Amino acid sequence: MCGIIAYTGSREAVPVLLAGLRDLEYRGYDSTGVAILDDAGGELTVVKRRGKISELDAAISSQSISSAHTGLGHTRWATHGVPSDENAHPHASCGGEVVVVHNGIVENYGELRKELTDRGHIFGSETDTETIAHLIEENLKLGHDLVTSLREASGQLVGSQAIVALSEAEPGVVVGARLGNAGGIVVGYGEGEMLLSSDLAALLPHTSKVAFLDDGQIVRISANGATFATRDGRPAKVNPSTILLDATTADKGTYETYMLKEIMEQPVALADTIGGLMTVEPARLYLDDLGDVRPWLERVERVLLVGMGTSLHAAMVGRWYFEQIARLPADIDNASEFRYREPVLGPETLVVSVSQSGETVDVLEAMNVARACGSPQITICNTPGSQSTRLADGTVHTYAGLERGVASTKTFTTSLAALFALALETAQVRGRISEQEFASHIQGLVAMPEIVGRQLDAFDVVAKAAERFSTTEHILFLGRGPALPIALEGALKMKELSYVHAEGYAAGEMKHGPIALIDQNFPTIALAGQHALRSKIISNIEQIRARKGEVLAIVTEGDEELIALADAALTVPSVPALLEPVAAIVPLQILAYATAKTRGCNIDQPRNLAKTVTVE
Ligand code: AGP
């Protein structure tokens, strides 16, 4: 979950590292640090601080750090040891000749720490990471070079890790290793300079030429280029590719938060995604990266969709798409549960993973399980080159641009568009859809950017409705059918941003327990669009109001009966049933945003969270 940046080349390292850390702050914001390797004496200097990058910046400015052209930096999401200056990365070996930054968990660190302590190593932090620095140092002392030392140290670690290290023994060199799925390492190729990072986002301001490490690969960079090796020391061939993603889309621009910018970008993100996957005249899909998996769309007997958090909610909507459009049995599963359940599946099941980052550890491990079962796999992903795109047999890309707000917004709506397109493709391949129906579905989807734009025009009206929630401690979100995942997603947005306790429930489940919570202090947000089994939702709303519960209903424009029934209502334009989730989530995003803002919460960096979850 931590962010890593490393640089070696002709420029001064510190400004590059600090800029990289700012680009990576969404990865973790408990503490930050840099280490630089002095050119002349080959001496390492480490500066690290608890808290945000501004703390580190101030600490660096107050010291006279000699200019250096090689260094690394880290932004931390604490796993082992509280956020503190000592536990911040980089971590040095006892002699200070090696520094390490790390993403992941050294599962056998207790054992290693004891062994190292017994051998005379002195630890300066409570972290698991520090063991790696000491192990590398021991190997350097045996006369190994830095790459070999990292490889030998890696062989002693249990668990998934991404590691980047510097040593005084090799000025101008940075090494990195990817061991398992606890986060990626991307190599950036510049002119007379090279970079490493956990994220594409931190490299794009410098270069579009990048290479991604696979599990078990080790890289060594110097200003002149990169060499790669496998876990057992054999040279590896890793080809760089050119990523066409505009880094400027990652700027906040005039918006006060990334999240607000990303909410407002949804019409464009949707238009880019839809335009990248289909045409209207003629009505045709272009899912160009399905590769060898396309024939499996005809053969499979069921679909299993997996994901985590917001992407799991997208998968839940996707289940409706596969069942309703392709008439294919579809299930969903939480990737972190699926991976440990010894699931019963094989080549008859198409596994569709949804992950905006393509680096969520539970999703990647679920994909490994599915692969071991022989299931064909497709991933829905917003990050080109990420691990999920390399594990899957085929990819449906979303073109939302980089998403920096910790709370996912535009990658949710674009994932729905991609899932819709994949279900349509499946229906077509299986001969389950007439040309007319196909064209009408495409037309429905193509209209969504404009519909979402209209939703955003009502931003102030929705934000005003959110005032009610600034003082409440609990909110119930209810939905039915394809609106149930939207209720769950609305509740997730509300709790992660505003820290209001929010529960998403199937409306039909109300009377089986949750209704006991309802009183005048426990408001409900009811997804009551035209397709959500309207008469049943009306009954649910009546039942809540009969118990003095307050209801804010999300209703279809012009539905006067529901507007009159609820205490307050927000409207969604009338759209085809399966596309209602794309429109209905927008007011819930705005409600969560506005509530968090009124409550003074840090919207882009909610407490305890990080954008990409690379540890269990
Ligand atoms: C939601 O706002 C969160 N950012 C989180 O639930 C996220 O959706 C989840 O961690 C999955 O991330 P992914 O799409 O990158 O796999």
mmCIF file of C-alpha atoms and ligand atoms in Angstrom, residues 307-312 354-360 363 403 405-409 411 489 492-493 496 609-613, ligand 1:
data_model
loop_
_atom_site.group_PDB
_atom_site.id
_atom_site.type_symbol
_atom_site.label_atom_id
_atom_site.label_comp_id
_atom_site.label_asym_id
_atom_site.label_seq_id
_atom_site.Cartn_x
_atom_site.Cartn_y
_atom_site.Cartn_z
ATOM 1 C CA GLY A 307 -13.247 -7.637 -6.925
ATOM 2 C CA MET A 308 -12.856 -5.662 -3.715
ATOM 3 C CA GLY A 309 -14.535 -2.527 -2.382
ATOM 4 C CA THR A 310 -15.946 -0.296 -5.089
ATOM 5 C CA SER A 311 -14.767 -2.711 -7.772
ATOM 6 C CA LEU A 312 -16.712 -5.514 -6.075
ATOM 7 C CA VAL A 354 -12.562 -5.881 -11.683
ATOM 8 C CA SER A 355 -9.732 -3.680 -10.382
ATOM 9 C CA GLN A 356 -9.037 -0.073 -11.322
ATOM 10 C CA SER A 357 -5.414 -0.316 -10.171
ATOM 11 C CA GLY A 358 -4.809 -3.873 -11.328
ATOM 12 C CA GLU A 359 -2.612 -4.281 -8.241
ATOM 13 C CA THR A 360 -5.027 -5.145 -5.408
ATOM 14 C CA VAL A 363 -7.727 -9.728 -6.605
ATOM 15 C CA GLU A 403 -7.582 8.374 -10.485
ATOM 16 C CA GLY A 405 -8.730 10.405 -4.927
ATOM 17 C CA VAL A 406 -8.634 7.477 -2.510
ATOM 18 C CA ALA A 407 -12.379 7.090 -3.000
ATOM 19 C CA SER A 408 -13.058 5.596 -6.415
ATOM 20 C CA THR A 409 -15.599 7.455 -8.529
ATOM 21 C CA THR A 411 -13.307 4.251 -12.303
ATOM 22 C CA GLU A 489 -21.468 1.727 -2.961
ATOM 23 C CA LEU A 492 -19.112 2.778 1.261
ATOM 24 C CA LYS A 493 -18.523 6.285 -0.111
ATOM 25 C CA GLU A 496 -14.924 6.126 3.971
ATOM 26 C CA LEU A 609 -6.945 4.323 4.018
ATOM 27 C CA ALA A 610 -4.699 4.036 0.988
ATOM 28 C CA LYS A 611 -5.749 3.942 -2.628
ATOM 29 C CA THR A 612 -4.358 0.563 -3.561
ATOM 30 C CA VAL A 613 -4.468 -2.291 -1.068
HETATM 31 C C1 AGP B 1 -13.278 2.717 -2.734
HETATM 32 O O1 AGP B 1 -13.540 4.053 -2.785
HETATM 33 C C2 AGP B 1 -11.884 2.337 -2.449
HETATM 34 N N1 AGP B 1 -10.927 3.074 -3.153
HETATM 35 C C3 AGP B 1 -11.661 0.825 -2.458
HETATM 36 O O2 AGP B 1 -12.779 0.165 -1.989
HETATM 37 C C4 AGP B 1 -11.250 0.230 -3.831
HETATM 38 O O3 AGP B 1 -12.334 0.230 -4.691
HETATM 39 C C5 AGP B 1 -10.725 -1.193 -3.614
HETATM 40 O O4 AGP B 1 -9.603 -1.132 -2.788
HETATM 41 C C6 AGP B 1 -10.392 -1.893 -4.913
HETATM 42 O O5 AGP B 1 -9.374 -1.237 -5.610
HETATM 43 P P1 AGP B 1 -9.021 -1.637 -7.098
HETATM 44 O O6 AGP B 1 -10.193 -1.268 -7.931
HETATM 45 O O7 AGP B 1 -7.796 -0.849 -7.424
HETATM 46 O O8 AGP B 1 -8.782 -3.119 -7.104
#
